Short mmCIF file of C-alpha atoms in Angstrom, two decimals:
data_model
loop_
_atom_site.label_atom_id
_atom_site.label_comp_id
_atom_site.label_asym_id
_atom_site.label_seq_id
_atom_site.Cartn_x
_atom_site.Cartn_y
_atom_site.Cartn_z
CA MET G 1 8.87 -6.54 29.17
CA ASN G 2 7.14 -9.92 29.07
CA VAL G 3 4.66 -10.10 26.19
CA MET G 4 2.24 -12.65 24.79
CA LEU G 5 2.39 -12.71 20.98
CA THR G 6 0.44 -14.59 18.34
CA ILE G 7 2.74 -16.14 15.74
CA ASN G 8 1.46 -18.48 13.04
CA GLY G 9 -1.80 -18.74 14.97
CA LEU G 10 -0.08 -19.86 18.18
CA SER G 11 0.37 -17.89 21.41
CA THR G 12 4.02 -17.36 22.30
CA GLN G 13 5.55 -15.82 25.43
CA ALA G 14 8.51 -13.52 24.72
CA PHE G 15 10.74 -11.16 26.69
CA PHE G 16 12.29 -7.91 25.50
CA PRO G 17 14.51 -5.88 27.89
CA ASP G 18 13.13 -2.43 28.66
CA GLU G 19 16.48 -0.86 27.77
CA ASP G 20 16.40 -2.46 24.30
CA ILE G 21 12.84 -1.24 23.78
CA GLU G 22 13.85 2.34 24.55
CA GLN G 23 17.17 2.33 22.70
CA LEU G 24 16.44 0.14 19.67
CA HIS G 25 12.86 -0.96 19.06
CA LEU G 26 11.06 2.33 19.63
CA PRO G 27 13.62 4.39 17.64
CA LEU G 28 13.28 1.93 14.75
CA LEU G 29 9.49 2.14 14.80
CA GLN G 30 9.68 5.93 15.04
CA ARG G 31 11.83 5.92 11.90
CA PHE G 32 9.26 3.73 10.14
CA SER G 33 6.47 6.09 11.21
CA SER G 34 8.31 9.24 10.11
CA GLN G 35 9.12 7.76 6.71
CA GLN G 36 5.53 6.58 6.20
CA ARG G 37 4.16 10.03 7.01
CA LEU G 38 6.51 11.58 4.47
CA LEU G 39 5.52 9.09 1.77
CA ASN G 40 1.81 9.40 2.56
CA ARG G 41 1.25 5.85 1.32
CA PRO G 42 1.96 2.36 2.70
CA LEU G 43 5.60 1.95 3.74
CA VAL G 44 7.03 -1.47 2.85
CA VAL G 45 9.86 -2.65 5.12
CA PHE G 46 11.83 -5.84 4.46
CA LEU G 47 12.92 -7.69 7.61
CA VAL G 48 15.49 -10.25 6.50
CA ALA G 49 17.41 -12.76 8.59
CA PRO G 50 18.71 -16.32 8.57
CA PRO G 51 16.66 -19.05 10.27
CA GLY G 52 16.88 -19.07 14.05
CA THR G 53 17.08 -15.33 14.67
CA GLY G 54 13.49 -14.99 15.88
CA LYS G 55 12.43 -12.55 13.16
CA SER G 56 8.79 -13.69 13.34
CA THR G 57 8.75 -13.02 17.10
CA LEU G 58 10.49 -9.67 16.56
CA SER G 59 8.08 -8.49 13.88
CA ALA G 60 5.09 -9.62 15.96
CA PHE G 61 6.48 -7.58 18.87
CA TRP G 62 6.92 -4.55 16.62
CA GLN G 63 3.30 -4.92 15.52
CA LYS G 64 2.09 -5.04 19.13
CA LEU G 65 4.30 -2.12 20.18
CA SER G 66 3.16 0.05 17.27
CA HIS G 67 -0.50 -0.43 18.20
CA GLU G 68 0.12 0.33 21.88
CA THR G 69 2.29 3.46 21.46
CA PRO G 70 0.21 6.56 20.63
CA ASP G 71 2.74 8.45 18.46
CA LEU G 72 3.57 5.47 16.23
CA VAL G 73 1.95 4.60 12.91
CA PRO G 74 0.31 1.13 13.15
CA LEU G 75 2.41 -1.69 11.71
CA GLN G 76 1.39 -5.04 10.27
CA THR G 77 3.69 -8.00 9.72
CA LEU G 78 3.40 -10.03 6.50
CA PRO G 79 5.31 -13.36 6.49
CA MET G 80 6.88 -14.55 3.24
CA ASP G 81 5.99 -18.21 3.90
CA GLY G 82 2.66 -17.92 2.07
CA PHE G 83 4.57 -17.75 -1.21
CA HIS G 84 5.83 -21.33 -1.00
CA HIS G 85 4.95 -23.38 -4.07
CA ARG G 86 2.24 -25.90 -3.30
CA ASN G 87 3.27 -29.43 -2.37
CA ASP G 88 2.16 -30.96 -5.67
CA TRP G 89 4.47 -28.52 -7.50
CA LEU G 90 7.31 -29.29 -5.08
CA ASP G 91 6.78 -33.03 -5.58
CA ALA G 92 6.78 -32.65 -9.36
CA HIS G 93 10.12 -30.83 -9.13
CA ASN G 94 11.56 -33.15 -6.45
CA LEU G 95 11.83 -30.25 -3.99
CA ARG G 96 9.54 -31.23 -1.11
CA GLN G 97 12.53 -32.01 1.12
CA ARG G 98 14.05 -28.62 0.31
CA LYS G 99 10.99 -26.59 1.35
CA GLY G 100 12.25 -23.25 2.63
CA ALA G 101 15.10 -22.94 0.11
CA PRO G 102 14.85 -20.08 -2.43
CA GLN G 103 13.78 -22.32 -5.30
CA THR G 104 10.72 -23.51 -3.35
CA PHE G 105 9.14 -20.04 -3.42
CA ASP G 106 7.12 -18.44 -6.22
CA VAL G 107 9.16 -15.25 -6.51
CA THR G 108 7.09 -13.87 -9.40
CA LYS G 109 3.92 -14.15 -7.34
CA LEU G 110 5.72 -12.49 -4.42
CA ARG G 111 6.83 -9.58 -6.62
CA ASP G 112 3.28 -9.04 -7.87
CA ALA G 113 1.95 -9.08 -4.30
CA LEU G 114 4.55 -6.49 -3.24
CA ILE G 115 3.45 -4.22 -6.08
CA ALA G 116 -0.17 -4.60 -4.96
CA LEU G 117 0.75 -3.36 -1.46
CA ARG G 118 0.99 0.17 -2.88
CA GLU G 119 -2.79 0.24 -3.12
CA PRO G 120 -5.19 -0.09 -0.15
CA GLY G 121 -7.25 -3.21 0.42
CA SER G 122 -4.85 -5.85 -0.90
CA ARG G 123 -4.68 -9.36 0.51
CA TRP G 124 -1.70 -11.56 1.38
CA PRO G 125 -1.34 -15.36 1.53
CA GLU G 126 -0.62 -17.21 4.74
CA TYR G 127 1.17 -20.51 5.26
CA SER G 128 -0.95 -23.02 7.20
CA ARG G 129 1.05 -25.03 9.74
CA THR G 130 -1.86 -27.48 9.81
CA LEU G 131 -2.26 -28.01 6.05
CA HIS G 132 1.43 -27.37 5.29
CA GLU G 133 0.21 -25.38 2.29
CA PRO G 134 -0.26 -21.69 1.49
CA VAL G 135 -3.77 -20.27 1.95
CA GLU G 136 -4.54 -17.60 -0.62
CA GLY G 137 -5.75 -14.18 0.51
CA ALA G 138 -5.85 -15.15 4.18
CA ILE G 139 -4.42 -11.84 5.44
CA HIS G 140 -6.27 -8.58 4.87
CA VAL G 141 -3.65 -5.84 4.54
CA THR G 142 -4.74 -2.80 6.52
CA ALA G 143 -1.80 -1.03 8.20
CA PRO G 144 0.18 1.97 6.88
CA VAL G 145 3.53 0.30 7.78
CA LEU G 146 3.99 -3.20 6.35
CA VAL G 147 6.88 -5.38 7.53
CA VAL G 148 7.48 -8.23 5.09
CA GLU G 149 9.65 -10.80 6.83
CA GLY G 150 11.58 -13.70 5.36
CA ASN G 151 14.98 -15.25 4.72
CA TRP G 152 15.48 -14.46 1.06
CA LEU G 153 14.11 -10.98 0.42
CA LEU G 154 17.59 -9.53 -0.12
CA LEU G 155 19.03 -12.55 -1.93
CA ASP G 156 21.52 -11.50 -4.60
CA ASP G 157 20.16 -13.87 -7.22
CA ASP G 158 18.05 -13.77 -10.38
CA GLY G 159 14.41 -12.92 -9.73
CA TRP G 160 15.05 -11.95 -6.11
CA ARG G 161 17.09 -8.81 -6.85
CA GLN G 162 14.07 -7.12 -8.40
CA LEU G 163 12.07 -7.37 -5.18
CA THR G 164 13.89 -4.40 -3.66
CA GLU G 165 12.27 -2.14 -6.28
CA ASN G 166 9.14 -2.49 -4.14
CA CYS G 167 10.86 -2.01 -0.77
CA ASP G 168 11.16 1.37 0.95
CA LEU G 169 13.45 0.33 3.79
CA SER G 170 15.31 -2.89 4.61
CA VAL G 171 16.48 -4.34 7.93
CA PHE G 172 18.88 -7.29 8.15
CA ILE G 173 19.64 -9.34 11.27
CA ARG G 174 23.15 -10.76 11.47
CA ALA G 175 24.09 -13.51 13.92
CA SER G 176 26.84 -16.01 14.59
CA PRO G 177 26.32 -19.31 12.71
CA GLU G 178 27.33 -21.17 15.89
CA VAL G 179 24.63 -19.42 17.91
CA LEU G 180 22.03 -20.11 15.22
CA ARG G 181 23.03 -23.77 15.04
CA GLY G 182 22.34 -24.22 18.74
CA ARG G 183 19.02 -22.37 18.59
CA LEU G 184 17.79 -24.30 15.55
CA ILE G 185 18.75 -27.72 16.87
CA GLU G 186 17.07 -26.91 20.19
CA ARG G 187 13.93 -25.81 18.31
CA LYS G 188 13.73 -29.17 16.52
CA ILE G 189 14.26 -31.08 19.76
CA ARG G 190 11.40 -29.11 21.37
CA GLY G 191 9.34 -30.07 18.33
CA GLY G 192 9.87 -33.77 19.06
CA LEU G 193 13.03 -34.80 17.17
CA THR G 194 15.82 -36.68 18.87
CA PRO G 195 19.11 -34.76 19.20
CA ALA G 196 20.63 -36.92 16.45
CA ARG G 197 17.78 -36.28 14.01
CA ALA G 198 17.77 -32.57 14.88
CA GLY G 199 21.47 -32.42 14.08
CA ASP G 200 20.93 -34.22 10.79
CA PHE G 201 18.14 -31.80 9.84
CA TYR G 202 20.39 -28.85 10.59
CA ALA G 203 23.19 -30.29 8.45
CA ALA G 204 20.86 -30.98 5.52
CA THR G 205 18.49 -28.00 5.58
CA ASP G 206 18.82 -25.26 8.18
CA GLY G 207 22.61 -25.07 8.09
CA PRO G 208 22.90 -24.48 4.32
CA ASN G 209 20.08 -21.91 4.51
CA VAL G 210 21.82 -20.04 7.35
CA ALA G 211 25.09 -19.97 5.41
CA ARG G 212 23.47 -18.76 2.21
CA VAL G 213 21.44 -15.98 3.84
CA LEU G 214 24.54 -14.66 5.63
CA ARG G 215 26.73 -14.99 2.55
CA ASP G 216 24.47 -13.99 -0.33
CA SER G 217 22.15 -11.29 1.01
CA ARG G 218 22.55 -7.76 -0.34
CA GLN G 219 23.37 -4.86 1.95
CA ALA G 220 20.38 -3.62 3.96
CA ASP G 221 19.63 -0.04 4.97
CA ILE G 222 19.79 -1.04 8.65
CA THR G 223 21.69 -3.98 10.16
CA LEU G 224 21.00 -5.44 13.58
CA GLN G 225 23.31 -7.85 15.37
CA MET G 226 21.81 -10.65 17.45
CA SER G 227 23.92 -11.70 20.43
CA GLY G 228 24.15 -15.14 21.97
CA ASP G 229 21.36 -14.39 24.46
CA GLY G 230 18.97 -13.38 21.67
CA ALA G 231 19.18 -9.62 22.29
CA PHE G 232 19.54 -7.18 19.38
CA HIS G 233 21.66 -4.08 18.89
CA PHE G 234 22.48 -1.79 15.99
CA GLU G 235 25.53 -2.72 13.92
CA TRP G 236 27.36 0.52 13.28
#
């Protein structure tokens, strides 16, 4: 299936094999729907993965699929990027160049926002790719199934461990570091960096983040494996 998705305000073309939709994506969404109906309140799902796995594209596809499939409960994706500290805070703590690392997020604010998801009508911040700052309350939370996606939601570290108290179900995407390296360097080159600068950025920023997510994330309820061609399958 070829689909047009909106991610971070931009239209993105994506492809998902029909076989994967039938054997993986729809069964996952059916599990989300069944669990939400049993809870009879918003279901909070953590989607956790290292950089380069396409989790934003995946969660946007899940959102589209849930709204187009009659027996599924509607799903909404909530990116974690809106909980970055503001740039003046990052500058004061000499962390601007580390933006995206765990210490550049306001984990207390994130925890409070997760608690608020239990009640209808909450709002969620969004990260502006134009301002390079979070925009407070930009997302109106409306769906019964809420997929919170980010790198660090299962991080086994102080402050982050407590987040799972407000998670009903967690999904982790595992992938080969070598595959992710190629995808992330190619992404930076498409964004305008030279191959040399893209490689340097990976070594300084993306690479350490990939290694830490894969090494230090807690066990999820469901694990998916991403293959070299970007397809997903269940890890049994």
